[in-house]
């Protein structure tokens, strides 16, 4: 029998076991160190990403980095306003106030001003309270309209002027106020509107009736023939094809004046009677002036 000493193998086994345990412990410590280092790196990347995001530079960060940050960290909470944000908001409010002030100034400039209108009147009236022939000539020149243009008749109607070639202070302020014009520029911009008024049948009839009293001498009940022909040409010359013939009739007639009834019936005649006069009723309530015109016209056509 041999005596076997078991103490040595057991000591070797113990030594091996201790070595394995030590190795496992070292490997575990290394793994923990790597994990902690990785998490620290991710936290740093996340911090850098959100810093770039606030500076609008996130396009410089790679998609992999963004994905990594989004997986590693929770969504960023809503940022509280900073002092810089407060300054920006304050500046924005100030800009809005300035814009509103500019808008109000523009509106005030566009709004009608009685003071400006009065000053404008005295540019043509001088020391008097009426715009006379000389001032009227300058006024027409400034607005770019000939005195004999029909738009001046419409303007006079708007001002309810009582005498041809004259505008009183009261007529000016009332009429220009209704037009919302207190300057030459504003009136120029309103000329197209004044011309368009003639296209309305009701307004045209009112202007036509107004023209008779506007043009006649105030101590006369009728309009002298020459003035009547001029006013008829102004109002009907471009719209009534028979006007040239009617004007010839007036020139060769015995009439020296035109009364208001004759004046008003000429407009009705021009609107309702055919150009060949086929629907004219000689037994109608037409004035003798028009009966004579129809007879003269037919005789002229026959000859």
Backbone as numpy.savetxt, mean C-alpha at the origin, in Angstrom:
# Nx Ny Nz CAx CAy CAz Cx Cy Cz
58.31 -101.02 51.51 57.47 -99.85 51.51 58.35 -98.63 51.51
57.90 -97.69 50.75 58.67 -96.44 50.70 57.94 -95.39 51.51
58.71 -94.60 52.12 58.09 -93.47 52.85 58.01 -92.25 51.93
56.78 -91.84 51.72 56.58 -90.67 50.80 56.32 -89.44 51.63
57.12 -88.39 51.33 56.95 -87.11 52.05 55.96 -86.25 51.27
54.73 -86.08 51.74 53.65 -85.33 51.05 53.70 -83.84 51.31
54.56 -83.40 52.16 54.60 -81.96 52.51 55.08 -81.11 51.35
56.00 -81.64 50.54 56.53 -80.82 49.43 55.48 -80.61 48.32
54.79 -81.69 47.86 53.77 -81.44 46.82 52.68 -80.48 47.29
52.30 -80.63 48.53 51.23 -79.74 49.04 51.70 -78.30 49.09
52.97 -78.14 49.44 53.50 -76.75 49.45 53.53 -76.17 48.06
53.87 -77.01 47.08 53.89 -76.53 45.68 52.51 -76.18 45.20
51.56 -77.04 45.58 50.16 -76.74 45.18 49.67 -75.43 45.78
50.05 -75.21 47.03 49.63 -73.96 47.70 50.22 -72.75 46.99
51.47 -72.91 46.63 52.16 -71.80 45.94 51.49 -71.51 44.60
51.13 -72.55 43.85 50.46 -72.37 42.54 49.10 -71.70 42.70
48.42 -72.17 43.74 47.08 -71.59 43.99 47.19 -70.10 44.29
48.14 -69.75 45.10 48.33 -68.32 45.44 48.66 -67.50 44.20
49.41 -68.09 43.33 49.79 -67.38 42.09 48.57 -67.12 41.21
47.70 -68.15 41.11 46.48 -67.98 40.28 45.58 -66.91 40.85
45.40 -66.95 42.17 44.54 -65.93 42.81 45.08 -64.54 42.58
46.37 -64.41 42.69 47.02 -63.11 42.47 46.81 -62.64 41.04
46.94 -63.57 40.10 46.75 -63.22 38.68 45.33 -62.76 38.40
44.38 -63.53 38.98 42.96 -63.15 38.77 42.68 -61.77 39.35
43.24 -61.52 40.55 43.03 -60.22 41.17 43.62 -59.10 40.32
44.81 -59.33 39.78 45.46 -58.31 38.93 44.65 -58.08 37.66
44.14 -59.17 37.07 43.34 -59.02 35.85 42.06 -58.25 36.13
41.46 -58.53 37.30 40.23 -57.82 37.66 40.49 -56.34 37.86
41.63 -56.04 38.54 41.96 -54.63 38.76 42.20 -53.92 37.44
42.83 -54.61 36.51 43.11 -53.99 35.20 41.82 -53.73 34.43
40.90 -54.69 34.52 39.63 -54.52 33.82 38.85 -53.34 34.39
38.84 -53.26 35.72 38.14 -52.12 36.34 38.78 -50.81 35.93
40.11 -50.79 35.89 40.80 -49.57 35.50 40.44 -49.17 34.07
40.41 -50.13 33.15 40.07 -49.85 31.75 38.63 -49.34 31.64
37.72 -49.98 32.42 36.32 -49.56 32.37 36.16 -48.14 32.87
36.81 -47.85 34.01 36.71 -46.49 34.56 37.33 -45.48 33.60
38.43 -45.84 32.96 39.07 -44.94 32.01 38.17 -44.68 30.81
37.48 -45.74 30.34 36.58 -45.60 29.20 35.41 -44.68 29.54
34.83 -44.88 30.74 33.71 -44.04 31.14 34.15 -42.59 31.30
35.32 -42.36 31.83 35.84 -40.99 31.98 36.02 -40.33 30.62
36.52 -41.14 29.66 36.72 -40.62 28.30 35.38 -40.23 27.66
34.37 -41.09 27.85 33.04 -40.80 27.30 32.46 -39.53 27.91
32.64 -39.37 29.21 32.12 -38.16 29.88 32.78 -36.91 29.33
34.08 -36.99 29.05 34.80 -35.83 28.49 34.30 -35.52 27.09
34.09 -36.59 26.30 33.58 -36.39 24.93 32.19 -35.75 24.98
31.36 -36.23 25.89 30.00 -35.68 26.02 30.03 -34.19 26.36
30.93 -33.83 27.30 31.06 -32.43 27.68 31.50 -31.58 26.50
32.48 -32.08 25.73 32.96 -31.35 24.56 31.86 -31.20 23.52
31.06 -32.27 23.30 29.99 -32.23 22.30 28.97 -31.15 22.62
28.55 -31.09 23.86 27.52 -30.09 24.22 28.07 -28.68 24.21
29.37 -28.56 24.47 30.00 -27.24 24.33 29.97 -26.79 22.88
30.31 -27.69 21.97 30.25 -27.38 20.54 28.83 -27.13 20.09
27.86 -27.85 20.67 26.46 -27.67 20.29 25.98 -26.26 20.64
26.40 -25.75 21.79 26.01 -24.38 22.16 26.63 -23.36 21.22
27.78 -23.70 20.66 28.46 -22.78 19.72 28.07 -23.05 18.27
27.05 -23.93 18.08 26.61 -24.27 16.72 27.73 -24.86 15.88
28.56 -25.67 16.48 29.67 -26.28 15.77 29.57 -27.80 15.74
28.39 -28.30 15.96 28.23 -29.75 16.05 28.48 -30.43 14.72
28.49 -29.67 13.59 28.73 -30.31 12.32 30.17 -30.80 12.20
31.05 -30.23 13.07 32.44 -30.65 13.04 32.67 -31.95 13.81
31.67 -32.41 14.54 31.81 -33.63 15.32 31.34 -34.79 14.48
32.08 -35.88 14.49 31.76 -37.03 13.65 30.48 -37.68 14.11
29.74 -38.33 13.20 28.51 -39.04 13.58 28.77 -40.11 14.62
29.95 -40.77 14.55 30.24 -41.82 15.53 30.32 -41.23 16.93
30.97 -40.05 17.01 31.11 -39.42 18.32 29.75 -39.01 18.87
28.87 -38.44 17.97 27.54 -38.04 18.42 26.76 -39.23 18.89
26.85 -40.35 18.15 26.11 -41.54 18.55 26.62 -42.08 19.87
27.94 -42.03 20.05 28.53 -42.52 21.28 28.07 -41.69 22.46
28.04 -40.35 22.26 27.61 -39.46 23.34 26.16 -39.68 23.69
25.32 -39.87 22.63 23.90 -40.04 22.89 23.61 -41.32 23.63
24.44 -42.36 23.39 24.24 -43.62 24.11 24.77 -43.54 25.53
25.88 -42.78 25.70 26.54 -42.79 27.00 25.86 -41.89 28.01
25.26 -40.76 27.51 24.72 -39.78 28.45 23.24 -39.55 28.17
22.46 -39.14 29.15 21.03 -38.84 28.97 20.84 -37.54 28.21
19.62 -37.26 27.67 19.36 -35.99 26.94 19.63 -34.78 27.81
20.17 -33.75 27.17 20.49 -32.51 27.88 19.23 -31.77 28.28
19.19 -31.29 29.50 18.04 -30.55 29.99 18.01 -29.15 29.37
16.83 -28.51 29.37 16.66 -27.18 28.81 17.55 -26.19 29.54
18.30 -25.44 28.75 19.26 -24.49 29.32 18.56 -23.26 29.87
18.99 -22.85 31.04 18.42 -21.64 31.64 18.97 -20.41 30.93
18.16 -19.35 30.80 18.65 -18.12 30.15 19.86 -17.56 30.87
20.80 -17.09 30.07 22.00 -16.48 30.63 21.91 -14.96 30.53
22.92 -14.30 31.07 22.95 -12.84 31.00 23.01 -12.37 29.56
23.70 -13.13 28.69 23.77 -12.77 27.28 22.42 -12.84 26.60
21.63 -13.88 26.99 20.29 -14.00 26.44 19.43 -12.81 26.84
19.56 -12.37 28.09 18.78 -11.22 28.56 19.13 -9.97 27.76
20.43 -9.79 27.45 20.85 -8.62 26.66 20.28 -8.69 25.25
20.28 -9.89 24.65 19.73 -10.05 23.29 18.24 -9.76 23.27
17.52 -10.27 24.28 16.08 -10.01 24.35 15.80 -8.53 24.53
16.61 -7.87 25.34 16.42 -6.43 25.57 16.65 -5.65 24.28
17.72 -6.03 23.54 18.01 -5.36 22.27 16.89 -5.57 21.27
16.33 -6.79 21.24 15.23 -7.08 20.33 14.01 -6.23 20.66
13.73 -6.07 21.95 12.59 -5.22 22.35 12.83 -3.78 21.95
14.07 -3.30 22.10 14.39 -1.93 21.71 14.22 -1.74 20.20
14.67 -2.75 19.42 14.51 -2.67 17.96 13.04 -2.60 17.59
12.19 -3.36 18.27 10.75 -3.32 18.00 10.17 -1.95 18.30
10.64 -1.33 19.39 10.17 0.01 19.74 10.57 1.01 18.67
11.83 0.91 18.19 12.30 1.83 17.15 11.48 1.66 15.86
11.19 0.39 15.50 10.41 0.14 14.29 9.00 0.72 14.42
8.40 0.57 15.60 7.06 1.13 15.81 7.09 2.66 15.71
8.15 3.27 16.25 8.27 4.72 16.17 8.40 5.18 14.72
9.21 4.46 13.94 9.36 4.80 12.52 8.05 4.65 11.79
7.29 3.58 12.10 5.99 3.37 11.46 5.03 4.51 11.80
5.03 4.93 13.07 4.15 6.03 13.48 4.53 7.32 12.77
5.84 7.56 12.60 6.28 8.76 11.91 5.83 8.76 10.45
5.92 7.58 9.82 5.46 7.46 8.43 3.96 7.70 8.34
3.21 7.10 9.29 1.76 7.29 9.30 1.39 8.74 9.52
2.12 9.42 10.41 1.85 10.83 10.65 2.14 11.67 9.41
3.21 11.29 8.68 3.52 12.02 7.45 2.45 11.80 6.39
1.87 10.59 6.37 0.85 10.28 5.39 -0.51 10.83 5.80
-0.74 11.01 7.08 -2.03 11.50 7.57 -2.24 12.95 7.16
-3.50 13.33 6.96 -3.82 14.70 6.56 -3.54 15.66 7.71
-2.92 16.79 7.38 -2.61 17.82 8.37 -3.23 19.14 7.93
-4.13 19.68 8.75 -4.75 20.97 8.43 -3.71 22.08 8.38
-2.70 21.97 9.24 -1.64 22.99 9.26 -0.87 22.99 7.94
-0.47 21.78 7.49 0.25 21.70 6.20 -0.63 22.18 5.06
-1.92 21.83 5.12 -2.85 22.23 4.06 -2.97 23.75 4.01
-2.99 24.39 5.18 -3.09 25.85 5.24 -1.83 26.50 4.68
-0.67 25.96 5.05 0.58 26.50 4.52 0.65 26.32 3.01
0.17 25.20 2.54 0.14 24.91 1.11 -0.75 25.92 0.38
-1.89 26.26 0.96 -2.82 27.22 0.37 -2.14 28.57 0.16
-1.41 29.03 1.18 -0.81 30.36 1.11 0.39 30.41 0.18
0.86 29.26 -0.31 1.89 29.30 -1.35 1.33 29.90 -2.64
0.03 29.83 -2.82 -0.63 30.33 -4.03 -1.51 31.56 -3.77
-1.96 31.70 -2.53 -2.84 32.83 -2.22 -2.07 34.07 -1.81
-0.82 33.91 -1.39 -0.07 35.06 -0.92 -0.67 35.59 0.37
-0.85 36.89 0.43 -1.40 37.52 1.64 -2.92 37.50 1.65
-3.54 37.13 0.55 -4.99 37.10 0.47 -5.53 35.78 0.98
-6.82 35.71 1.15 -7.48 34.47 1.54 -8.17 33.81 0.35
-7.59 34.01 -0.83 -8.16 33.42 -2.04 -7.06 33.18 -3.07
-7.14 32.06 -3.75 -6.22 31.78 -4.85 -6.85 32.37 -6.11
-6.18 33.38 -6.69 -6.69 34.03 -7.89 -6.07 33.47 -9.15
-6.28 34.15 -10.28 -5.78 33.66 -11.57 -4.27 33.39 -11.60
-3.46 34.29 -11.03 -2.01 34.08 -11.04 -1.62 32.87 -10.18
-2.20 32.81 -8.98 -1.91 31.67 -8.12 -2.42 30.37 -8.72
-3.56 30.44 -9.41 -4.13 29.25 -10.05 -3.22 28.74 -11.16
-2.62 29.65 -11.90 -1.71 29.26 -12.97 -0.49 28.54 -12.40
0.06 29.05 -11.31 1.21 28.41 -10.66 0.80 27.06 -10.07
-0.40 27.01 -9.50 -0.91 25.77 -8.92 -1.03 24.68 -9.98
-1.60 25.03 -11.13 -1.75 24.06 -12.22 -0.39 23.60 -12.73
0.56 24.52 -12.79 1.91 24.17 -13.23 2.55 23.19 -12.26
2.37 23.41 -10.96 2.99 22.55 -9.95 2.42 21.13 -9.97
1.13 21.00 -10.21 0.53 19.65 -10.21 0.58 19.02 -11.60
1.08 19.77 -12.58 1.26 19.20 -13.92 -0.01 19.05 -14.72
-0.95 20.01 -14.57 -2.23 19.93 -15.26 -2.53 21.28 -15.92
-3.00 21.24 -17.16 -3.40 22.47 -17.84 -4.69 23.02 -17.21
-4.83 24.33 -17.12 -6.03 24.92 -16.50 -7.33 24.48 -17.18
-7.28 24.23 -18.49 -8.50 23.85 -19.20 -8.72 22.34 -19.22
-7.90 21.58 -18.50 -8.09 20.13 -18.42 -9.33 19.82 -17.58
-10.07 18.81 -17.99 -11.32 18.47 -17.30 -11.08 18.07 -15.85
-9.87 17.59 -15.52 -9.60 17.19 -14.14 -9.66 18.39 -13.21
-9.39 19.58 -13.73 -9.50 20.79 -12.91 -10.96 21.09 -12.59
-11.85 20.73 -13.50 -13.28 20.89 -13.22 -13.73 19.92 -12.13
-13.21 18.70 -12.19 -13.55 17.72 -11.16 -13.01 18.17 -9.81
-11.79 18.72 -9.80 -11.21 19.22 -8.55 -12.05 20.37 -8.00
-12.45 21.29 -8.87 -13.29 22.40 -8.44 -14.61 21.89 -7.85
-15.16 20.84 -8.46 -16.39 20.23 -7.94 -16.15 19.64 -6.55
-15.01 18.97 -6.37 -14.66 18.41 -5.06 -14.51 19.50 -4.01
-13.97 20.66 -4.43 -13.80 21.78 -3.50 -15.08 22.60 -3.36
-16.08 22.30 -4.23 -17.32 23.07 -4.28 -17.03 24.56 -4.50
-16.06 24.80 -5.41 -15.70 26.18 -5.73 -16.86 26.88 -6.43
-17.08 28.13 -6.10 -18.24 28.85 -6.62 -17.92 29.70 -7.84
-16.64 30.02 -8.02 -16.28 30.88 -9.16 -15.11 30.27 -9.92
-15.23 30.27 -11.25 -14.18 29.72 -12.10 -12.91 30.55 -11.96
-11.79 29.85 -11.72 -10.50 30.53 -11.62 -10.16 30.99 -10.22
-10.98 30.64 -9.22 -10.74 31.09 -7.85 -11.03 29.95 -6.86
-10.17 29.85 -5.85 -10.40 28.95 -4.71 -10.29 29.77 -3.43
-11.34 29.79 -2.64 -11.27 30.48 -1.35 -10.60 29.57 -0.32
-10.22 30.17 0.81 -9.59 29.40 1.88 -10.52 28.32 2.41
-11.79 28.67 2.59 -12.75 27.70 3.12 -12.96 26.55 2.12
-13.07 26.88 0.84 -13.23 25.84 -0.18 -12.01 24.91 -0.21
-10.84 25.51 -0.11 -9.59 24.75 -0.16 -9.49 23.76 1.00
-9.68 24.26 2.22 -9.54 23.40 3.40 -10.58 22.29 3.42
-11.81 22.61 3.06 -12.87 21.60 3.07 -12.66 20.55 1.98
-12.36 21.03 0.77 -12.20 20.11 -0.35 -10.94 19.26 -0.26
-9.82 19.90 0.06 -8.58 19.14 0.19 -8.65 18.18 1.38
-9.41 18.57 2.40 -9.61 17.67 3.52 -10.37 16.42 3.11
-11.39 16.59 2.26 -12.15 15.43 1.80 -11.29 14.52 0.92
-10.32 15.11 0.22 -9.40 14.34 -0.61 -8.20 13.83 0.17
-8.04 14.30 1.41 -6.89 13.95 2.25 -5.58 14.36 1.58
-5.61 15.57 0.99 -4.42 16.11 0.32 -3.98 17.38 1.04
-2.73 17.39 1.48 -2.19 18.58 2.12 -0.85 18.99 1.50
-0.58 18.47 0.30 0.66 18.81 -0.39 0.49 18.59 -1.88
1.39 19.19 -2.64 1.37 19.02 -4.10 1.53 17.57 -4.49
2.44 16.87 -3.81 2.70 15.47 -4.14 1.45 14.61 -3.94
0.76 14.81 -2.85 -0.45 14.01 -2.58 -1.53 14.28 -3.61
-1.66 15.53 -4.03 -2.68 15.84 -5.04 -2.30 15.23 -6.38
-1.01 15.26 -6.72 -0.57 14.61 -7.97 -0.95 13.13 -7.95
-0.76 12.51 -6.80 -1.09 11.09 -6.67 -2.58 10.82 -6.72
-3.40 11.87 -6.57 -4.86 11.72 -6.58 -5.49 12.06 -7.93
-4.68 12.50 -8.89 -5.23 12.94 -10.17 -5.92 11.80 -10.91
-5.34 10.60 -10.86 -5.98 9.46 -11.53 -7.34 9.16 -10.92
-7.43 9.30 -9.60 -8.73 9.10 -8.96 -9.74 10.14 -9.43
-9.31 11.40 -9.52 -10.22 12.46 -9.96 -10.70 12.21 -11.39
-9.82 11.71 -12.23 -10.24 11.39 -13.60 -11.22 10.22 -13.62
-11.01 9.27 -12.74 -11.88 8.09 -12.72 -13.30 8.43 -12.27
-13.45 9.53 -11.55 -14.78 9.93 -11.09 -15.71 10.17 -12.28
-15.15 10.61 -13.40 -15.95 10.89 -14.58 -16.54 9.63 -15.19
-16.00 8.48 -14.84 -16.51 7.21 -15.38 -17.76 6.74 -14.68
-18.06 7.32 -13.54 -19.28 6.97 -12.82 -20.42 7.85 -13.32
-21.49 7.23 -13.82 -22.59 7.97 -14.46 -23.24 8.97 -13.50
-23.44 8.57 -12.26 -24.08 9.47 -11.28 -23.19 10.66 -10.98
-21.91 10.40 -10.73 -20.98 11.49 -10.44 -20.83 12.41 -11.65
-20.78 11.82 -12.83 -20.65 12.65 -14.04 -21.83 13.60 -14.18
-23.02 13.10 -13.90 -24.21 13.95 -14.01 -24.15 15.10 -13.01
-23.67 14.83 -11.81 -23.52 15.89 -10.80 -22.50 16.93 -11.24
-21.38 16.45 -11.80 -20.34 17.38 -12.27 -20.85 18.20 -13.45
-21.60 17.57 -14.33 -22.16 18.26 -15.49 -23.10 19.38 -15.04
-23.96 19.09 -14.09 -24.87 20.13 -13.58 -24.11 21.23 -12.85
-23.09 20.81 -12.09 -22.28 21.79 -11.36 -21.56 22.73 -12.33
-21.11 22.22 -13.46 -20.34 23.01 -14.40 -21.10 24.23 -14.90
-22.42 24.10 -15.04 -23.22 25.23 -15.53 -23.12 26.41 -14.57
-23.36 26.17 -13.30 -23.32 27.27 -12.32 -21.89 27.74 -12.07
-20.94 26.83 -12.18 -19.54 27.18 -11.96 -19.04 28.13 -13.05
-19.49 27.92 -14.28 -18.95 28.68 -15.41 -19.70 29.98 -15.70
-20.94 30.06 -15.29 -21.72 31.25 -15.65 -21.34 32.46 -14.78
-21.61 33.63 -15.33 -21.44 34.85 -14.56 -22.49 34.87 -13.45
-22.07 35.27 -12.27 -22.97 35.14 -11.13 -24.17 36.09 -11.19
-24.10 37.10 -11.99 -25.24 37.99 -12.13 -26.12 37.60 -13.32
-25.82 36.44 -13.93 -26.59 35.96 -15.07 -27.22 34.60 -14.74
-28.41 34.38 -15.28 -29.10 33.11 -15.06 -28.74 32.08 -16.13
-28.18 32.56 -17.24 -27.83 31.67 -18.35 -26.33 31.70 -18.61
-25.90 30.77 -19.44 -24.49 30.66 -19.80 -24.32 31.20 -21.21
-23.35 32.13 -21.38 -23.16 32.66 -22.74 -22.71 31.53 -23.66
-23.04 31.65 -24.94 -22.89 30.56 -25.89 -21.44 30.08 -26.03
-20.51 31.00 -26.08 -19.11 30.60 -26.25 -18.61 29.77 -25.06
-18.96 30.21 -23.86 -18.57 29.45 -22.67 -19.27 28.10 -22.66
-20.55 28.08 -23.08 -21.31 26.82 -23.11 -20.66 25.83 -24.07
-20.21 26.30 -25.22 -19.59 25.40 -26.19 -18.28 24.84 -25.65
-17.52 25.69 -24.96 -16.25 25.23 -24.37 -16.50 24.16 -23.30
-17.49 24.40 -22.46 -17.77 23.46 -21.37 -18.35 22.15 -21.91
-19.20 22.26 -22.93 -19.75 21.05 -23.56 -18.65 20.23 -24.21
-17.72 20.92 -24.86 -16.60 20.22 -25.47 -15.73 19.52 -24.42
-15.57 20.18 -23.28 -14.78 19.61 -22.20 -15.42 18.34 -21.63
-16.75 18.37 -21.51 -17.46 17.27 -20.86 -17.94 16.18 -21.82
-18.35 16.58 -23.04 -18.95 15.62 -23.97 -18.14 15.40 -25.24
-17.13 16.22 -25.43 -16.38 16.17 -26.69 -15.77 14.82 -27.01
-15.36 14.06 -25.99 -14.69 12.78 -26.24 -15.62 11.58 -26.08
-16.84 11.84 -25.63 -17.75 10.70 -25.37 -19.02 10.72 -26.21
-19.37 11.85 -26.80 -20.59 11.95 -27.60 -20.20 12.17 -29.06
-20.35 11.16 -29.90 -19.94 11.28 -31.30 -20.64 12.41 -32.05
-21.85 12.80 -31.63 -22.58 13.86 -32.34 -22.19 15.26 -31.88
-21.28 15.35 -30.91 -20.95 16.69 -30.40 -20.41 17.62 -31.50
-19.48 17.17 -32.37 -19.00 18.11 -33.41 -20.12 18.68 -34.26
-21.12 17.83 -34.57 -22.25 18.30 -35.38 -23.12 19.26 -34.57
-23.34 18.93 -33.30 -24.14 19.80 -32.44 -23.43 21.14 -32.25
-22.12 21.12 -32.16 -21.36 22.36 -32.01 -21.51 23.24 -33.26
-21.50 22.61 -34.43 -21.73 23.37 -35.67 -23.12 24.00 -35.67
-24.09 23.23 -35.19 -25.45 23.76 -35.13 -25.50 25.00 -34.23
-24.86 24.95 -33.09 -24.87 26.09 -32.18 -24.21 27.32 -32.82
-23.14 27.09 -33.55 -22.43 28.21 -34.17 -23.28 28.94 -35.20
-24.11 28.21 -35.93 -24.92 28.85 -36.99 -26.33 29.22 -36.51
-26.62 28.91 -35.22 -27.96 29.16 -34.71 -28.12 30.61 -34.26
-29.34 30.93 -33.89 -29.67 32.27 -33.41 -29.40 32.43 -31.92
-29.04 31.33 -31.24 -28.91 31.36 -29.78 -27.63 32.08 -29.35
-27.78 32.91 -28.32 -26.64 33.63 -27.75 -26.29 33.11 -26.35
-27.27 32.48 -25.73 -27.06 31.93 -24.39 -27.72 30.56 -24.31
-27.35 29.81 -23.31 -27.96 28.50 -23.02 -28.46 28.54 -21.58
-29.74 28.23 -21.39 -30.26 28.22 -20.01 -30.03 26.84 -19.38
-30.34 26.74 -18.10 -30.02 25.51 -17.39 -30.86 24.33 -17.86
-32.11 24.56 -18.21 -32.95 23.47 -18.70 -32.39 22.91 -20.01
-32.00 23.80 -20.91 -31.40 23.35 -22.17 -30.09 22.61 -21.91
-29.32 23.14 -21.01 -28.03 22.52 -20.66 -28.22 21.08 -20.17
-29.12 20.88 -19.23 -29.34 19.55 -18.65 -29.93 18.57 -19.67
-30.79 19.09 -20.58 -31.40 18.21 -21.59 -30.40 17.77 -22.66
-29.37 18.56 -22.90 -28.35 18.14 -23.85 -27.65 16.87 -23.35
-27.39 16.79 -22.06 -26.78 15.58 -21.51 -27.72 14.38 -21.66
-28.99 14.56 -21.35 -29.96 13.47 -21.48 -30.09 13.02 -22.93
-30.08 13.98 -23.85 -30.15 13.70 -25.28 -28.95 12.85 -25.71
-27.76 13.24 -25.26 -26.54 12.54 -25.66 -26.52 11.10 -25.14
-27.24 10.84 -24.07 -27.23 9.51 -23.45 -28.32 8.59 -23.99
-29.40 9.15 -24.48 -30.56 8.32 -24.80 -30.91 8.26 -26.29
-30.49 9.23 -27.07 -30.90 9.28 -28.48 -29.84 8.62 -29.36
-30.31 7.79 -30.28 -29.42 7.10 -31.21 -28.65 8.09 -32.08
-27.53 7.62 -32.61 -26.71 8.50 -33.43 -27.41 8.93 -34.72
-28.34 8.07 -35.21 -29.09 8.46 -36.41 -30.39 9.19 -36.04
-30.59 9.47 -34.76 -31.75 10.21 -34.24 -33.08 9.48 -34.50
-33.02 8.19 -34.79 -34.22 7.44 -35.17 -35.22 7.32 -34.01
-34.76 7.39 -32.79 -35.68 7.24 -31.65 -36.05 8.57 -31.00
-35.76 9.67 -31.71 -36.12 10.98 -31.17 -37.61 11.24 -31.36
-38.30 11.62 -30.29 -39.73 11.89 -30.32 -39.94 13.40 -30.37
-40.40 13.88 -31.50 -40.61 15.32 -31.66 -41.73 15.84 -30.77
-42.61 14.93 -30.35 -43.70 15.33 -29.46 -43.33 15.15 -27.98
-42.07 14.79 -27.73 -41.62 14.61 -26.36 -41.39 15.95 -25.68
-40.91 15.85 -24.44 -40.74 17.07 -23.63 -39.35 17.67 -23.81
-38.82 17.58 -25.02 -37.51 18.16 -25.29 -37.62 19.66 -25.50
-36.59 20.43 -25.13 -36.64 21.88 -25.39 -36.58 22.17 -26.90
-37.05 23.33 -27.26 -37.10 23.73 -28.67 -35.70 23.69 -29.28
-34.70 24.01 -28.53 -33.31 23.98 -29.01 -32.98 22.63 -29.64
-33.38 21.56 -29.01 -33.07 20.22 -29.52 -33.98 19.82 -30.68
-35.22 20.30 -30.65 -36.10 20.07 -31.81 -35.48 20.69 -33.05
-34.97 21.89 -32.90 -34.37 22.58 -34.03 -33.08 21.89 -34.47
-32.33 21.36 -33.53 -31.11 20.64 -33.88 -31.44 19.39 -34.70
-32.45 18.62 -34.30 -32.82 17.40 -35.02 -33.29 17.75 -36.43
-34.09 18.78 -36.54 -34.58 19.19 -37.87 -33.41 19.64 -38.74
-32.51 20.44 -38.18 -31.34 20.91 -38.92 -30.45 19.73 -39.35
-30.27 18.77 -38.49 -29.43 17.62 -38.78 -30.01 16.77 -39.91
-31.32 16.53 -39.88 -31.96 15.72 -40.91 -31.90 16.40 -42.25
-32.15 17.68 -42.25 -32.05 18.45 -43.51 -30.61 18.40 -44.05
-29.68 18.47 -43.17 -28.28 18.43 -43.59 -27.92 17.07 -44.18
-28.45 16.00 -43.59 -28.18 14.67 -44.10 -28.85 14.44 -45.46
-30.03 14.98 -45.61 -30.75 14.80 -46.88 -30.08 15.54 -48.02
-29.52 16.69 -47.68 -28.88 17.47 -48.74 -27.45 17.00 -48.99
